[in-house]
PDB file of C-alpha atoms in Angstrom:
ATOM      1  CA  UNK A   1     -70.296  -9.760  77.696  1.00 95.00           C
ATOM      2  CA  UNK A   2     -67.703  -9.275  80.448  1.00 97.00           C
ATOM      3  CA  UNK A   3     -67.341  -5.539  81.794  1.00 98.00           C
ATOM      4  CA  UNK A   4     -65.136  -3.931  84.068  1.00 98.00           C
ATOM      5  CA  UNK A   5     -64.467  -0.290  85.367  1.00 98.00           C
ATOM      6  CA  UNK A   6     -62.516   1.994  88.156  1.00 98.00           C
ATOM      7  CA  UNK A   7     -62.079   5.371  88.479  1.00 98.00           C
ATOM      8  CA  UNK A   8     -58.725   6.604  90.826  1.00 98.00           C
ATOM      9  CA  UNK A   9     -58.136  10.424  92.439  1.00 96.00           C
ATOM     10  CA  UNK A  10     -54.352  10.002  91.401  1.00 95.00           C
ATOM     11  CA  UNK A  11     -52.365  13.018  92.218  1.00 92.00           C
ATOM     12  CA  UNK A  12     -55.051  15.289  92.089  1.00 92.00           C
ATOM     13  CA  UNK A  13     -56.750  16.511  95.597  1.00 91.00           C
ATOM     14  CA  UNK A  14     -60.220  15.099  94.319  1.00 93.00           C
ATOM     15  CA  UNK A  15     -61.433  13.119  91.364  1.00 96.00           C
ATOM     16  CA  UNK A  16     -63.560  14.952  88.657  1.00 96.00           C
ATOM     17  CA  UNK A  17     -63.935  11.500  86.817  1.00 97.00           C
ATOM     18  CA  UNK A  18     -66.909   9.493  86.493  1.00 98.00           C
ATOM     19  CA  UNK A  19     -68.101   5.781  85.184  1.00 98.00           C
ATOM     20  CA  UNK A  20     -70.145   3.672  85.346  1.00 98.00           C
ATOM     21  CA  UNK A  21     -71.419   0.263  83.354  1.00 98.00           C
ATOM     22  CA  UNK A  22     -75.198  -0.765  83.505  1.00 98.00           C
ATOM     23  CA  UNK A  23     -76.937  -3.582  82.012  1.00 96.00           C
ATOM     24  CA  UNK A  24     -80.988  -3.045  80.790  1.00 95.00           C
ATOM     25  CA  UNK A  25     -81.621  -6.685  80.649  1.00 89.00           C
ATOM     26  CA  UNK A  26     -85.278  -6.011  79.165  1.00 87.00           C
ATOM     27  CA  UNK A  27     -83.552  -5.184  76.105  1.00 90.00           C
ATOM     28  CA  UNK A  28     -79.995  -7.051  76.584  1.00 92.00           C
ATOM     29  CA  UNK A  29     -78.170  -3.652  75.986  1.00 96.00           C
ATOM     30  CA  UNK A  30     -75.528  -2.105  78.300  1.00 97.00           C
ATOM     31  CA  UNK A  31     -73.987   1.235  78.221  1.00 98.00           C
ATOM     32  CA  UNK A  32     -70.902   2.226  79.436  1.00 98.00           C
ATOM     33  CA  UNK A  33     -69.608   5.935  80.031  1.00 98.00           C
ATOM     34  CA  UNK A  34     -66.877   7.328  80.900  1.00 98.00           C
ATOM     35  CA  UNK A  35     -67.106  11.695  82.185  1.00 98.00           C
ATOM     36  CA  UNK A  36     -64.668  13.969  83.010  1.00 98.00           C
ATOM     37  CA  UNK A  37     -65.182  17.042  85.141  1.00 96.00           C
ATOM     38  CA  UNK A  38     -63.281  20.237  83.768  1.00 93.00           C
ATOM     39  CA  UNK A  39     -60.341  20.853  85.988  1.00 74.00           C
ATOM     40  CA  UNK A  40     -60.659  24.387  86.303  1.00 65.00           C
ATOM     41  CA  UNK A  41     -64.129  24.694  86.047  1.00 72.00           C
ATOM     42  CA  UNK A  42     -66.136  24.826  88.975  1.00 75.00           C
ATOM     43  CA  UNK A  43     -68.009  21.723  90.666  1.00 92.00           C
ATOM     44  CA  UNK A  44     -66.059  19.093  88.039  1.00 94.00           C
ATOM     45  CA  UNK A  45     -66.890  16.058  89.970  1.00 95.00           C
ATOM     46  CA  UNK A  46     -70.394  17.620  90.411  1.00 96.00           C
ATOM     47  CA  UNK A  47     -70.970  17.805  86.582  1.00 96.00           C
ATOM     48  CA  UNK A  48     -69.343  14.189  85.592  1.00 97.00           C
ATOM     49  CA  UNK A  49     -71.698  12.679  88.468  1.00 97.00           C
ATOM     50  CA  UNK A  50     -74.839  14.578  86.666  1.00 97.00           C
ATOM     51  CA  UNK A  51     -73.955  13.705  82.932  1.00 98.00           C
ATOM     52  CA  UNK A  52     -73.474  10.054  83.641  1.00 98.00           C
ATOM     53  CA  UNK A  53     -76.237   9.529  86.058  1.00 98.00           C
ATOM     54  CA  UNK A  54     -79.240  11.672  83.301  1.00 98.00           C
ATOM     55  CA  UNK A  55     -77.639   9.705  80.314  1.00 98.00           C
ATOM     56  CA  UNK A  56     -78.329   6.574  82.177  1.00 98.00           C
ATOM     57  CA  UNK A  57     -81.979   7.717  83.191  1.00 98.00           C
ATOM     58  CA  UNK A  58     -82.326   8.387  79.656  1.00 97.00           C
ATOM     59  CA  UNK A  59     -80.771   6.028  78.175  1.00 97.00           C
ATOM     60  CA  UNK A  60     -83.087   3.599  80.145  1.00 96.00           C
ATOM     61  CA  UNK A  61     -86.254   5.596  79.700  1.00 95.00           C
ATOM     62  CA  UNK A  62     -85.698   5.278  76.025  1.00 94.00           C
ATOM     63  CA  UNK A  63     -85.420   1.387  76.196  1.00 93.00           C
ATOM     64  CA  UNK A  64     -88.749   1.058  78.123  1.00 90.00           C
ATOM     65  CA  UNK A  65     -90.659   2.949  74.949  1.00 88.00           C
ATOM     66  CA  UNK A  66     -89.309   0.998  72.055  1.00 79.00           C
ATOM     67  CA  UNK A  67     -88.121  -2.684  70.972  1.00 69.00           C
ATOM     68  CA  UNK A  68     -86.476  -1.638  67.928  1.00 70.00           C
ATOM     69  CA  UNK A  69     -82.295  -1.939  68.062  1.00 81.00           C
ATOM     70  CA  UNK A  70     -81.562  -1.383  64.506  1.00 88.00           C
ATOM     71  CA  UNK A  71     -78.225   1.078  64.665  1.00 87.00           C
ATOM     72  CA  UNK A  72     -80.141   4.540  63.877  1.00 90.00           C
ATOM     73  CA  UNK A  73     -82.449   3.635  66.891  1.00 92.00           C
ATOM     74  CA  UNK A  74     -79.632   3.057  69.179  1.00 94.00           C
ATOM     75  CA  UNK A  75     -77.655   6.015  67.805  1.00 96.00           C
ATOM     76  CA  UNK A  76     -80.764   7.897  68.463  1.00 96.00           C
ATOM     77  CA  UNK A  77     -81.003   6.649  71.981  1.00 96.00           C
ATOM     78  CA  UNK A  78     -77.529   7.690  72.892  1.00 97.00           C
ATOM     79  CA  UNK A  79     -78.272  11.089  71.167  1.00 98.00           C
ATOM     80  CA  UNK A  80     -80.833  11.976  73.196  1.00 97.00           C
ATOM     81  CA  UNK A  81     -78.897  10.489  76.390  1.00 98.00           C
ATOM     82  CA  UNK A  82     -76.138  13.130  75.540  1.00 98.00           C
ATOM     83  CA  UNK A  83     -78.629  16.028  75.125  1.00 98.00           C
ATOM     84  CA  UNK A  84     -80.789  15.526  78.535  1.00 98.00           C
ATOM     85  CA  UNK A  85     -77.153  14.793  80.440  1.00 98.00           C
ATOM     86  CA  UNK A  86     -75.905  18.411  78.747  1.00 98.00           C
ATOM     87  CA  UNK A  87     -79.324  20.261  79.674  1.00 97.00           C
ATOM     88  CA  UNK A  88     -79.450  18.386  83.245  1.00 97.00           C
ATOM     89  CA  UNK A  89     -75.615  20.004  83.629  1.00 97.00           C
ATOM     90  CA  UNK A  90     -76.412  23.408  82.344  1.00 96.00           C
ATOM     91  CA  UNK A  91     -79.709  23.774  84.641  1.00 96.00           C
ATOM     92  CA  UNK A  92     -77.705  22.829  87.721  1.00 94.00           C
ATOM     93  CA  UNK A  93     -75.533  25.597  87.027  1.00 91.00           C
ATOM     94  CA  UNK A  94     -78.284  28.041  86.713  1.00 90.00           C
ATOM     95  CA  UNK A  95     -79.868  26.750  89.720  1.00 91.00           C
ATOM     96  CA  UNK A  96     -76.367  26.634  91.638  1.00 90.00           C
ATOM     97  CA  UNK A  97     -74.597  29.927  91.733  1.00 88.00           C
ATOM     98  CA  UNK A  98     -71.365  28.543  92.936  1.00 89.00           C
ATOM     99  CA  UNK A  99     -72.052  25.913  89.766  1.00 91.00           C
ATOM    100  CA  UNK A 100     -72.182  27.805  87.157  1.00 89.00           C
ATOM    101  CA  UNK A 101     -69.851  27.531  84.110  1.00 89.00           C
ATOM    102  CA  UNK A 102     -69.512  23.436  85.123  1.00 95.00           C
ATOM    103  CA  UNK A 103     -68.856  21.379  82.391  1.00 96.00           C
ATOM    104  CA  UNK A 104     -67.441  17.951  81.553  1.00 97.00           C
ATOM    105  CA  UNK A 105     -66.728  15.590  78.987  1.00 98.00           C
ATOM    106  CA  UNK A 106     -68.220  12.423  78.105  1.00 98.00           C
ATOM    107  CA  UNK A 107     -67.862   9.107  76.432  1.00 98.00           C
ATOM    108  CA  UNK A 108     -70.111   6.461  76.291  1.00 98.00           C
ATOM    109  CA  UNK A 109     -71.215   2.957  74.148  1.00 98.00           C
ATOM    110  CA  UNK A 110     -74.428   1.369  73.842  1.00 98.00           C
ATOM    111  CA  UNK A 111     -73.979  -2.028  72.599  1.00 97.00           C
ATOM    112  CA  UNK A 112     -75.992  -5.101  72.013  1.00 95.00           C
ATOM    113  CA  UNK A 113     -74.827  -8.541  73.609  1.00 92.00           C
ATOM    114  CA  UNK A 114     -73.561  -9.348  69.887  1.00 94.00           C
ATOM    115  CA  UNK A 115     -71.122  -6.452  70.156  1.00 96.00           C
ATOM    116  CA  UNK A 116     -72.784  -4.033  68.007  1.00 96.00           C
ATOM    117  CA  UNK A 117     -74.143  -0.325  69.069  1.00 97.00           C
ATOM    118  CA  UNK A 118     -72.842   2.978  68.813  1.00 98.00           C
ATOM    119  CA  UNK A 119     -69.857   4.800  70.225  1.00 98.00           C
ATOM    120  CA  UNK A 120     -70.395   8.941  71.050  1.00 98.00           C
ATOM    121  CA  UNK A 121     -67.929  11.801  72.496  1.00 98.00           C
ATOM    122  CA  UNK A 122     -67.842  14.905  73.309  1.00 98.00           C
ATOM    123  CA  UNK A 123     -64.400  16.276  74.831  1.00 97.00           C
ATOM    124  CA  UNK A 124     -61.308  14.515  74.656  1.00 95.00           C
ATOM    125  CA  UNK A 125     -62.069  10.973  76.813  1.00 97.00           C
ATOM    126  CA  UNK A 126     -61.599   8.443  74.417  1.00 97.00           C
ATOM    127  CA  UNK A 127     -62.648   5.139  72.868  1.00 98.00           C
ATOM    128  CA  UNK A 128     -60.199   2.439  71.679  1.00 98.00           C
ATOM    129  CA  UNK A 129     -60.468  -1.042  70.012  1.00 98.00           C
ATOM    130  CA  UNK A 130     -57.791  -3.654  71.209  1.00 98.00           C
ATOM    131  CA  UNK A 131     -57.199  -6.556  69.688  1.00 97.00           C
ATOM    132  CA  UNK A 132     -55.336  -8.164  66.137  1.00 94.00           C
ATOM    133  CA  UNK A 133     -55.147  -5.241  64.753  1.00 95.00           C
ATOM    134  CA  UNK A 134     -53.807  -3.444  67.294  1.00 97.00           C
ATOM    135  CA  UNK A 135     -54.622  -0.417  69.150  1.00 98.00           C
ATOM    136  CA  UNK A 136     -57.404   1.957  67.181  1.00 98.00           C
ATOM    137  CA  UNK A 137     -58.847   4.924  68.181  1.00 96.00           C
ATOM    138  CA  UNK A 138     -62.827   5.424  67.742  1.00 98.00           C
ATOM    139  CA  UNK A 139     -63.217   9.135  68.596  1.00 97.00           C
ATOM    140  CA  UNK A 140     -61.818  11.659  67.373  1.00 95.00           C
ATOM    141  CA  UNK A 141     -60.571  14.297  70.481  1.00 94.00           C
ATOM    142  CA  UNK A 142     -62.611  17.847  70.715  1.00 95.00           C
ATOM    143  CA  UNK A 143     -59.316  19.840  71.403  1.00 90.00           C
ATOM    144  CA  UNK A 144     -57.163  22.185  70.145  1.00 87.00           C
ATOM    145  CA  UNK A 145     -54.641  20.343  69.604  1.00 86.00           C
ATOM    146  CA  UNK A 146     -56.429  17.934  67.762  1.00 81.00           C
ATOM    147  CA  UNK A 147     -57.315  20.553  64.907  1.00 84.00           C
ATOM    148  CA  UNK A 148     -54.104  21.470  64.789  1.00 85.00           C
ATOM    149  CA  UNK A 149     -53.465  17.783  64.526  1.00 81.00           C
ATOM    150  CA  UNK A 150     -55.556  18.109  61.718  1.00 80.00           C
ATOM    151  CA  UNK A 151     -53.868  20.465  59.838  1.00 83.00           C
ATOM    152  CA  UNK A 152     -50.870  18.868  59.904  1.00 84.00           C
ATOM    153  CA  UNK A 153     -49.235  21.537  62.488  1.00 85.00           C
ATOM    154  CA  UNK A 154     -48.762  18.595  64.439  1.00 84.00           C
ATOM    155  CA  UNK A 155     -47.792  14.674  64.435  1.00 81.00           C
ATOM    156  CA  UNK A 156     -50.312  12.410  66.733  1.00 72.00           C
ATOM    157  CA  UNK A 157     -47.195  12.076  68.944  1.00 73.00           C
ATOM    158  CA  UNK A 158     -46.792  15.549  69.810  1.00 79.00           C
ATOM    159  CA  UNK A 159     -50.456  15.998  69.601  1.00 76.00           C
ATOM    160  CA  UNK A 160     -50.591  13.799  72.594  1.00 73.00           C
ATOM    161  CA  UNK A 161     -47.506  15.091  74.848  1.00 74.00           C
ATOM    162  CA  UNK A 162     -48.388  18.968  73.124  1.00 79.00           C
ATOM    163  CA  UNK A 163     -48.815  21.649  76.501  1.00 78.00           C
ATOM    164  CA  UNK A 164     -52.356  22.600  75.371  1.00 79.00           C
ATOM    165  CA  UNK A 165     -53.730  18.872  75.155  1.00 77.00           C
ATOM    166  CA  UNK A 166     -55.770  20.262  78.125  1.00 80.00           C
ATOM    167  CA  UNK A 167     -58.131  22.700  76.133  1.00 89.00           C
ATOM    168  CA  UNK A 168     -61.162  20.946  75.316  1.00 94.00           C
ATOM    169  CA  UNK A 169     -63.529  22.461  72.367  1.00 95.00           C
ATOM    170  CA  UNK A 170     -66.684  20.635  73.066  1.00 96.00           C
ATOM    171  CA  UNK A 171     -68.209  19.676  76.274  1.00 97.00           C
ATOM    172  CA  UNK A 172     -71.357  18.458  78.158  1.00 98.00           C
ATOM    173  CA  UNK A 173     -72.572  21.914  79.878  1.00 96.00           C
ATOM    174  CA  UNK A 174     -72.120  24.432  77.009  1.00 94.00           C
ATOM    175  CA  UNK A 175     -75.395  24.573  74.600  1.00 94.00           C
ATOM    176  CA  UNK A 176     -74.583  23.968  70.860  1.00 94.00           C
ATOM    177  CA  UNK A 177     -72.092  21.648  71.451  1.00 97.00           C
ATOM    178  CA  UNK A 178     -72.487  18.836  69.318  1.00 96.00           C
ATOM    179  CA  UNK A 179     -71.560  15.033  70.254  1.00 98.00           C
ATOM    180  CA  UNK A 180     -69.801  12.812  67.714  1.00 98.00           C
ATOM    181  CA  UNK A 181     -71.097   9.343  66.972  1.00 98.00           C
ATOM    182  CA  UNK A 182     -69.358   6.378  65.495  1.00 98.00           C
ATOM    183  CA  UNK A 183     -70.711   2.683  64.707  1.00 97.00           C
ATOM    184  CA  UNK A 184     -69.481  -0.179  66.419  1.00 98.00           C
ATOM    185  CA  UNK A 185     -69.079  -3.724  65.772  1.00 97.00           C
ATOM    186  CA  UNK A 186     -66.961  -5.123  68.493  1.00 97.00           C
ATOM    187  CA  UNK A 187     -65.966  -8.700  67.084  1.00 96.00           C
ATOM    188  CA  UNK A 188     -63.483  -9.958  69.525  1.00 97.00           C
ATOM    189  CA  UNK A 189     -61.518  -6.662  70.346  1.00 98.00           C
ATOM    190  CA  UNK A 190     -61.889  -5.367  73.501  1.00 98.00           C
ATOM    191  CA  UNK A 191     -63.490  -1.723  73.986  1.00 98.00           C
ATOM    192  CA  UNK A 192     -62.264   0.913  75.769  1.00 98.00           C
ATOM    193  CA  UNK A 193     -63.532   4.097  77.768  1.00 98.00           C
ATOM    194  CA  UNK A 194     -61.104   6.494  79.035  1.00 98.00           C
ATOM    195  CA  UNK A 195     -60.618  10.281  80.841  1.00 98.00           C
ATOM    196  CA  UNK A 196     -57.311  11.525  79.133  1.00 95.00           C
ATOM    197  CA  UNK A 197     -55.508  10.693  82.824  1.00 96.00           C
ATOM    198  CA  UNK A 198     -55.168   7.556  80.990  1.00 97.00           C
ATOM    199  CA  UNK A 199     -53.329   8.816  78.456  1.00 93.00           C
ATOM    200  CA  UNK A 200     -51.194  11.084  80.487  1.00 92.00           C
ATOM    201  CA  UNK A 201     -49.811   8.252  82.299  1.00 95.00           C
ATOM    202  CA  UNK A 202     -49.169   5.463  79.101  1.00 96.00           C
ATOM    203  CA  UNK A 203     -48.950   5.736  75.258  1.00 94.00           C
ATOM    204  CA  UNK A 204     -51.335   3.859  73.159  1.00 95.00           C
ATOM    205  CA  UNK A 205     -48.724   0.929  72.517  1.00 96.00           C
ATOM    206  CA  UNK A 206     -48.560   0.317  76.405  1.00 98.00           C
ATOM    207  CA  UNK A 207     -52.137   0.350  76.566  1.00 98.00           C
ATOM    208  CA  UNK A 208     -52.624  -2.614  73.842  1.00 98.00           C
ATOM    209  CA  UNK A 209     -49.434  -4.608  75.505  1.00 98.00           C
ATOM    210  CA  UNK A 210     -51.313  -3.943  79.157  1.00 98.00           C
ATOM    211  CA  UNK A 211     -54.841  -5.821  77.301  1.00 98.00           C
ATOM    212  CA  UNK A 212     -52.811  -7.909  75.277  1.00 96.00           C
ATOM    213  CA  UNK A 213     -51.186  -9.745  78.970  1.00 96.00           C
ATOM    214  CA  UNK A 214     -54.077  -9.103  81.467  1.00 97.00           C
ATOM    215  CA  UNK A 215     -56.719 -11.581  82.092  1.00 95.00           C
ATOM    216  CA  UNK A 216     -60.128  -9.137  81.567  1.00 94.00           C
ATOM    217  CA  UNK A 217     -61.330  -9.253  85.420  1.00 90.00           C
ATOM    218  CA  UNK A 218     -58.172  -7.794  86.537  1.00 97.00           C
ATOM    219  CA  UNK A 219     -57.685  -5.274  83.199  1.00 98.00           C
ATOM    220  CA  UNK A 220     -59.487  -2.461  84.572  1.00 98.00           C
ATOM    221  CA  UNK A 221     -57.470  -2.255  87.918  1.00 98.00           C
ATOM    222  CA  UNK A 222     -54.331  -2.884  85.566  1.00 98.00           C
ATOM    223  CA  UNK A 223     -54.792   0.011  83.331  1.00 98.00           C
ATOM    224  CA  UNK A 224     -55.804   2.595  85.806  1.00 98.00           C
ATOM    225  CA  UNK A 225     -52.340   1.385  88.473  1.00 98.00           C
ATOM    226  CA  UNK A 226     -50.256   1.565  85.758  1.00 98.00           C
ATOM    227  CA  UNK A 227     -51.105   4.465  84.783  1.00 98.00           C
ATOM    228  CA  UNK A 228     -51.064   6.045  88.061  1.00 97.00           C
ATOM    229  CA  UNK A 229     -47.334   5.385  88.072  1.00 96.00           C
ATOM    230  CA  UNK A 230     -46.796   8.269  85.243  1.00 95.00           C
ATOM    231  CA  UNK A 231     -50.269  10.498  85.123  1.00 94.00           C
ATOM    232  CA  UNK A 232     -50.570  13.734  86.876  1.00 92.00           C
ATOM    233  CA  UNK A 233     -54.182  13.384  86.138  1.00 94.00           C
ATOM    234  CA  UNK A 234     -57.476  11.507  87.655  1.00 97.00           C
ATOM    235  CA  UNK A 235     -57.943   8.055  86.119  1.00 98.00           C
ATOM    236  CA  UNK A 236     -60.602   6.061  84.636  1.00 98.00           C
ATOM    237  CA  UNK A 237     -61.613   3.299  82.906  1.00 98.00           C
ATOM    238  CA  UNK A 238     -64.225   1.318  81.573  1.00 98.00           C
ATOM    239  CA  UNK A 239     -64.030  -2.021  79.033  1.00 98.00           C
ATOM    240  CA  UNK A 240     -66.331  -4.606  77.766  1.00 98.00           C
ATOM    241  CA  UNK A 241     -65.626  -7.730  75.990  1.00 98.00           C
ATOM    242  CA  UNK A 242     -67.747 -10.248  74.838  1.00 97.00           C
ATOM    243  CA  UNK A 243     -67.101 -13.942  75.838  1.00 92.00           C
TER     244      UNK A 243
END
């Protein structure tokens, strides 16, 4: 499996964003995630640095106690990597005055080196699938104007350009919130991780022309430049493929 990712500041005066890719080579799984510090929240790039770096400390706690990989395992395994990164995020605000009330989203995969695993959000940085089918969303956004997406008050399109896009509903750093998980069988599309700065700078269509024409060393860097030309926004990116 080839992997790439790169986080930019953009526009912005710092960057909230987070990634990261690691390999646990005991068990031939890698996880990447992708976090996104709330912009007007306080400490942002403080909570995307904490979620990622406790999901990866559990994730790879988890991997030392058990051999078994079947798909409710690994789903497991990322569920309790999203739980210890959202309790890690709300006890540093507790414990940080000038913390509290940080929150930030998260996206992440956990996939075998046959391109199966598990896909789970909460917030509104995405996953995609690029390849002969197109572009194809994984997640499903945590936003309002995703519901209202959903209830037909608005057309993807909109949904996507709409001047709430912003307002997240769930979020690492708020207890209840509940993470969304999806199965994954990766074949020979290419998987994507993404904050919404992504998205802010290029449609979906650019983003499967951009994979669809870049040789995957340089497709991380290619994404997050392009997209630079247009967002307003950090952005990020992370991507697997397998050879």
């Amino acid at each position: 499996m080839e992997t790439c990712f790169r986080t930019e500041t953009g526009l912005r005066p710092r960057n909230e964003d987070a990634c990261g890719v690691w390999k646990f080579s005991r068990s031939g799984l890698t996880l990447l995630a992708v976090a996104d510090g709330l912009g007007g929240h306080p400490a942002g790039e403080i909570a995307s640095a904490v979620a990622l770096e406790e999901l990866r400390r559990s994730v790879e706690r988890s991997l030392a106690r058990s051999s078994n990989l079947d798909p409710e395992e690994l789903q497991n395994t990322l569920a309790e990597g999203f739980s210890m990164a959202d309790n890690e995020v709300i006890s540093r605000g507790v414990r940080m005055p000038e913390w509290r009330g940080m929150g930030t989203t998260l996206v992440a995969a956990l996939i075998d080196d046959q391109g199966r695993g598990i896909v789970g959000n909460l917030g509104d940085s995405r996953a995609y699938a690029v390849g002969s089918r197109g572009i194809i969303r994984l997640t499903v956004d945590h936003s309002r104007v995703m519901e209202m997406s959903a209830r037909g008050m608005l057309t993807p399109e909109e949904a996507d350009r709409h001047p709430l896009k912003n307002i997240v509903t769930r979020i690492i750093g708020r207890p209840g919130d509940i993470p969304d998980f999806y199965p994954l069988r990766m074949g020979k599309d290419v998987l994507i991780l993404c904050s919404d700065g992504l998205n802010d700078g290029l449609r979906e269509r650019e983003i499967e022309w951009i994979v669809q024409d870049t040789p995957f060393p340089r497709l991380c860097r290619a994404l997050v430049d392009q997209a630079l030309h247009e967002s307003r926004d950090n952005v990020t990116v992370a991507a697997a493929k397998l050879l």
